[in-house]
CSV table of C-alpha atoms in Angstrom, one decimal:
chain,number,residue,atom,x,y,z
A,239,UNK,CA,-16.6,1.5,-9.2
A,240,UNK,CA,-19.4,1.8,-11.9
A,241,UNK,CA,-17.1,0.8,-14.8
A,242,UNK,CA,-18.1,-2.2,-17.3
A,243,UNK,CA,-15.9,-5.3,-16.2
A,244,UNK,CA,-13.6,-5.0,-19.3
A,245,UNK,CA,-12.8,-1.2,-18.4
A,246,UNK,CA,-12.3,-2.2,-14.9
A,247,UNK,CA,-9.9,-5.1,-15.9
A,248,UNK,CA,-7.9,-3.0,-18.2
A,249,UNK,CA,-7.4,-0.1,-15.6
A,250,UNK,CA,-6.5,-2.7,-12.8
A,251,UNK,CA,-3.9,-4.1,-15.1
A,252,UNK,CA,-2.2,-0.6,-15.5
A,253,UNK,CA,-2.2,0.2,-11.7
A,254,UNK,CA,-1.4,-3.3,-10.1
A,255,UNK,CA,2.2,-3.1,-10.4
A,256,UNK,CA,2.0,-0.1,-8.0
A,257,UNK,CA,0.5,-2.2,-5.4
A,258,UNK,CA,3.0,-4.9,-5.4
A,259,UNK,CA,4.5,-6.2,-2.3
A,260,UNK,CA,7.7,-4.5,-3.1
A,261,UNK,CA,6.2,-1.1,-3.6
A,262,UNK,CA,4.0,-1.4,-0.5
A,263,UNK,CA,7.0,-2.6,1.6
A,264,UNK,CA,8.9,0.4,0.1
A,265,UNK,CA,6.3,2.9,1.1
A,266,UNK,CA,5.6,1.6,4.7
A,267,UNK,CA,8.5,3.4,6.0
A,268,UNK,CA,7.3,6.6,4.3
A,269,UNK,CA,3.9,6.3,5.6
A,270,UNK,CA,4.9,5.4,9.4
A,271,UNK,CA,7.1,8.7,9.1
A,272,UNK,CA,4.1,10.6,7.6
A,273,UNK,CA,1.8,9.5,10.4
A,274,UNK,CA,4.4,10.7,12.9
A,275,UNK,CA,4.6,13.9,11.4
A,276,UNK,CA,1.1,14.6,11.1
A,277,UNK,CA,0.8,13.6,14.6
A,278,UNK,CA,3.4,15.6,15.8
A,279,UNK,CA,1.6,18.7,13.9
A,280,UNK,CA,-1.6,18.0,15.8
A,281,UNK,CA,-0.5,17.0,19.0
A,282,UNK,CA,-0.6,20.7,20.4
A,283,UNK,CA,-3.9,21.1,19.6
A,284,UNK,CA,-5.4,18.9,22.0
A,285,UNK,CA,-8.9,18.0,20.2
A,286,UNK,CA,-8.4,17.2,16.4
A,287,UNK,CA,-10.8,16.3,13.7
A,288,UNK,CA,-9.0,13.0,12.6
A,289,UNK,CA,-10.6,13.2,9.2
A,290,UNK,CA,-9.2,16.6,8.5
A,291,UNK,CA,-5.9,15.9,10.2
A,292,UNK,CA,-5.1,12.3,8.8
A,293,UNK,CA,-7.6,10.6,6.6
A,294,UNK,CA,-8.0,13.6,4.0
A,295,UNK,CA,-4.2,14.1,4.1
A,296,UNK,CA,-2.5,10.6,3.9
A,297,UNK,CA,-4.1,9.2,0.7
A,298,UNK,CA,-3.2,11.9,-1.6
A,299,UNK,CA,0.4,12.3,0.1
A,300,UNK,CA,1.1,8.7,-0.6
A,301,UNK,CA,-0.2,8.8,-4.1
A,302,UNK,CA,2.2,11.7,-4.5
A,303,UNK,CA,4.9,9.7,-3.4
A,304,UNK,CA,4.2,6.9,-5.6
A,305,UNK,CA,4.2,9.1,-8.6
A,306,UNK,CA,7.1,10.9,-7.8
A,307,UNK,CA,5.3,14.3,-7.1
A,308,UNK,CA,6.5,16.6,-4.3
A,309,UNK,CA,4.9,16.5,-1.1
A,310,UNK,CA,3.8,20.0,-1.3
A,311,UNK,CA,1.4,19.0,-4.4
A,312,UNK,CA,-0.3,16.6,-2.5
A,313,UNK,CA,-3.2,19.1,-1.6
A,314,UNK,CA,-3.8,19.4,-5.5
A,315,UNK,CA,-3.6,16.0,-6.0
A,316,UNK,CA,-6.3,15.4,-3.6
A,317,UNK,CA,-8.4,18.1,-4.9
A,318,UNK,CA,-7.9,16.4,-8.6
A,319,UNK,CA,-9.1,12.7,-7.1
A,320,UNK,CA,-12.4,14.2,-5.9
């Protein structure tokens, strides 16, 4: 966020292919399935912290999928990104 424009532009060019319409369409079914699995895990709990159950888990899990990492590595990927 605080990068100089030339650094931001260079980094954006590197990651842009991973956010193309084709890639996003490919990930759509995975994300829908992922949300369904997470919802099933928490449905028995009744009350749930939505950030803990969904918002904190989904981004690193999707990123793991994008880079070909196993889903079980998503927690570590999430820690590396903060």
